[in-house]
Short mmCIF file of C-alpha atoms in Angstrom, two decimals:
data_model
loop_
_atom_site.label_atom_id
_atom_site.label_comp_id
_atom_site.label_asym_id
_atom_site.label_seq_id
_atom_site.Cartn_x
_atom_site.Cartn_y
_atom_site.Cartn_z
CA MET A 1 0.00 0.00 0.00
CA VAL A 2 1.19 3.51 -0.84
CA ALA A 3 -0.52 6.59 0.65
CA SER A 4 -0.26 10.35 0.20
CA SER A 5 -2.09 13.32 1.67
CA VAL A 6 -1.98 17.08 1.04
CA ALA A 7 -3.90 19.91 2.73
CA SER A 8 -3.88 23.60 1.90
CA ALA A 9 -5.74 26.84 2.64
CA ALA A 10 -5.54 30.43 1.44
CA VAL A 11 -7.22 33.71 2.28
CA VAL A 12 -8.40 35.10 -1.05
CA TYR A 13 -9.99 38.32 0.26
CA ASP A 14 -9.47 40.29 3.46
CA LYS A 15 -10.50 43.96 3.59
CA ASP A 16 -12.53 46.23 5.90
CA GLY A 17 -13.70 43.44 8.22
CA THR A 18 -14.72 41.06 5.43
CA SER A 19 -12.69 37.96 4.62
CA MET A 20 -13.05 34.85 2.46
CA ALA A 21 -10.83 31.77 2.50
CA ILE A 22 -10.72 28.55 0.51
CA GLY A 23 -9.15 25.30 1.58
CA GLY A 24 -9.03 21.66 0.81
CA ARG A 25 -7.42 18.30 1.18
CA VAL A 26 -6.48 15.52 -1.23
CA GLU A 27 -5.76 11.95 -0.13
CA ALA A 28 -4.84 8.97 -2.29
CA MET A 29 -4.00 5.34 -1.43
CA TRP A 30 -2.93 2.57 -3.78
CA HIS A 31 -3.51 -1.05 -2.77
CA SER A 32 -1.90 -3.96 -4.60
CA GLY A 33 -3.50 -7.38 -4.32
CA HIS A 34 -0.43 -9.15 -5.74
CA ASP A 35 1.15 -9.57 -2.32
CA SER A 36 -0.13 -12.34 -0.08
CA ALA A 37 0.22 -12.75 3.67
CA ASP A 38 3.09 -15.27 3.32
CA GLY A 39 5.10 -12.92 1.06
CA THR A 40 4.61 -14.86 -2.17
CA PHE A 41 3.59 -13.15 -5.41
CA LYS A 42 0.07 -13.80 -6.77
CA SER A 43 -0.53 -13.39 -10.50
CA THR A 44 -4.02 -11.99 -10.02
CA GLY A 45 -5.09 -9.38 -7.57
CA ASP A 46 -6.81 -6.12 -6.95
CA HIS A 47 -5.10 -2.88 -7.90
CA THR A 48 -7.26 -0.26 -6.28
CA ILE A 49 -6.75 3.47 -5.90
CA ARG A 50 -8.85 5.04 -3.20
CA ASP A 51 -9.03 8.80 -3.26
CA ARG A 52 -10.82 11.57 -1.40
CA VAL A 53 -10.96 15.28 -2.20
CA ARG A 54 -12.40 17.93 0.12
CA LEU A 55 -13.04 21.55 -0.83
CA ASN A 56 -14.19 24.27 1.58
CA VAL A 57 -15.03 27.96 1.49
CA SER A 58 -15.40 30.14 4.59
CA GLY A 59 -16.14 33.79 5.13
CA ARG A 60 -16.75 36.48 7.73
CA THR A 61 -18.15 39.99 7.46
CA LYS A 62 -18.78 42.77 9.93
CA LEU A 63 -22.54 43.42 10.21
CA ALA A 64 -22.44 46.13 12.91
CA ASP A 65 -20.24 47.20 15.82
CA GLY A 66 -19.42 44.01 17.74
CA ILE A 67 -21.51 41.77 15.43
CA THR A 68 -19.94 39.57 12.76
CA GLY A 69 -21.63 37.13 10.39
CA TYR A 70 -19.80 34.00 9.25
CA GLY A 71 -20.34 30.98 7.06
CA PHE A 72 -18.65 27.72 6.10
CA TRP A 73 -19.27 25.17 3.31
CA GLU A 74 -17.38 21.92 2.65
CA THR A 75 -17.98 19.14 0.14
CA GLN A 76 -16.26 15.76 -0.31
CA ASN A 77 -15.75 13.61 -3.38
CA GLN A 78 -14.72 10.04 -2.51
CA HIS A 79 -13.84 7.07 -4.74
CA ASN A 80 -13.35 3.66 -3.12
CA GLY A 81 -13.09 1.22 -5.97
CA ASP A 82 -11.63 0.56 -9.36
CA SER A 83 -12.08 2.81 -12.37
CA THR A 84 -15.40 1.19 -13.34
CA GLN A 85 -17.16 2.30 -10.15
CA SER A 86 -18.81 5.67 -9.61
CA GLN A 87 -17.70 8.31 -7.15
CA ASN A 88 -19.67 9.65 -4.22
CA THR A 89 -20.03 13.42 -3.79
CA ALA A 90 -21.51 14.65 -0.54
CA LEU A 91 -21.93 17.84 1.40
CA ARG A 92 -19.94 17.47 4.63
CA ASP A 93 -20.63 20.71 6.49
CA ALA A 94 -22.54 23.90 5.78
CA TYR A 95 -23.50 26.52 8.33
CA VAL A 96 -23.99 30.23 8.87
CA GLY A 97 -23.97 32.12 12.13
CA VAL A 98 -23.58 35.36 13.99
CA ASP A 99 -20.74 36.20 16.38
CA PHE A 100 -21.60 38.75 19.08
CA GLY A 101 -18.01 39.07 20.32
CA LYS A 102 -17.71 38.53 24.07
CA TYR A 103 -21.44 37.88 24.49
#
């Protein structure tokens, strides 16, 4: 099995109390079914790549003195089989809210 993972985020706008950021994560794993438990080589086997991609967008804006509105959205695309199988896309998190500072 071989695995790799990368995560990143960036603020794309930040001015006058309003900000927006994007982020994400990519993971990939390769499984080879040619290896058996006793270490011998099998001529047939499963070669599977499992991958997952997450993308998120978040933002904040000043609504009034001491009141800030914020939001977050994240989706995930996941593939857990060979190239003939479909991928699953799902909304992971989505919310909006109001921050009243110290209250």
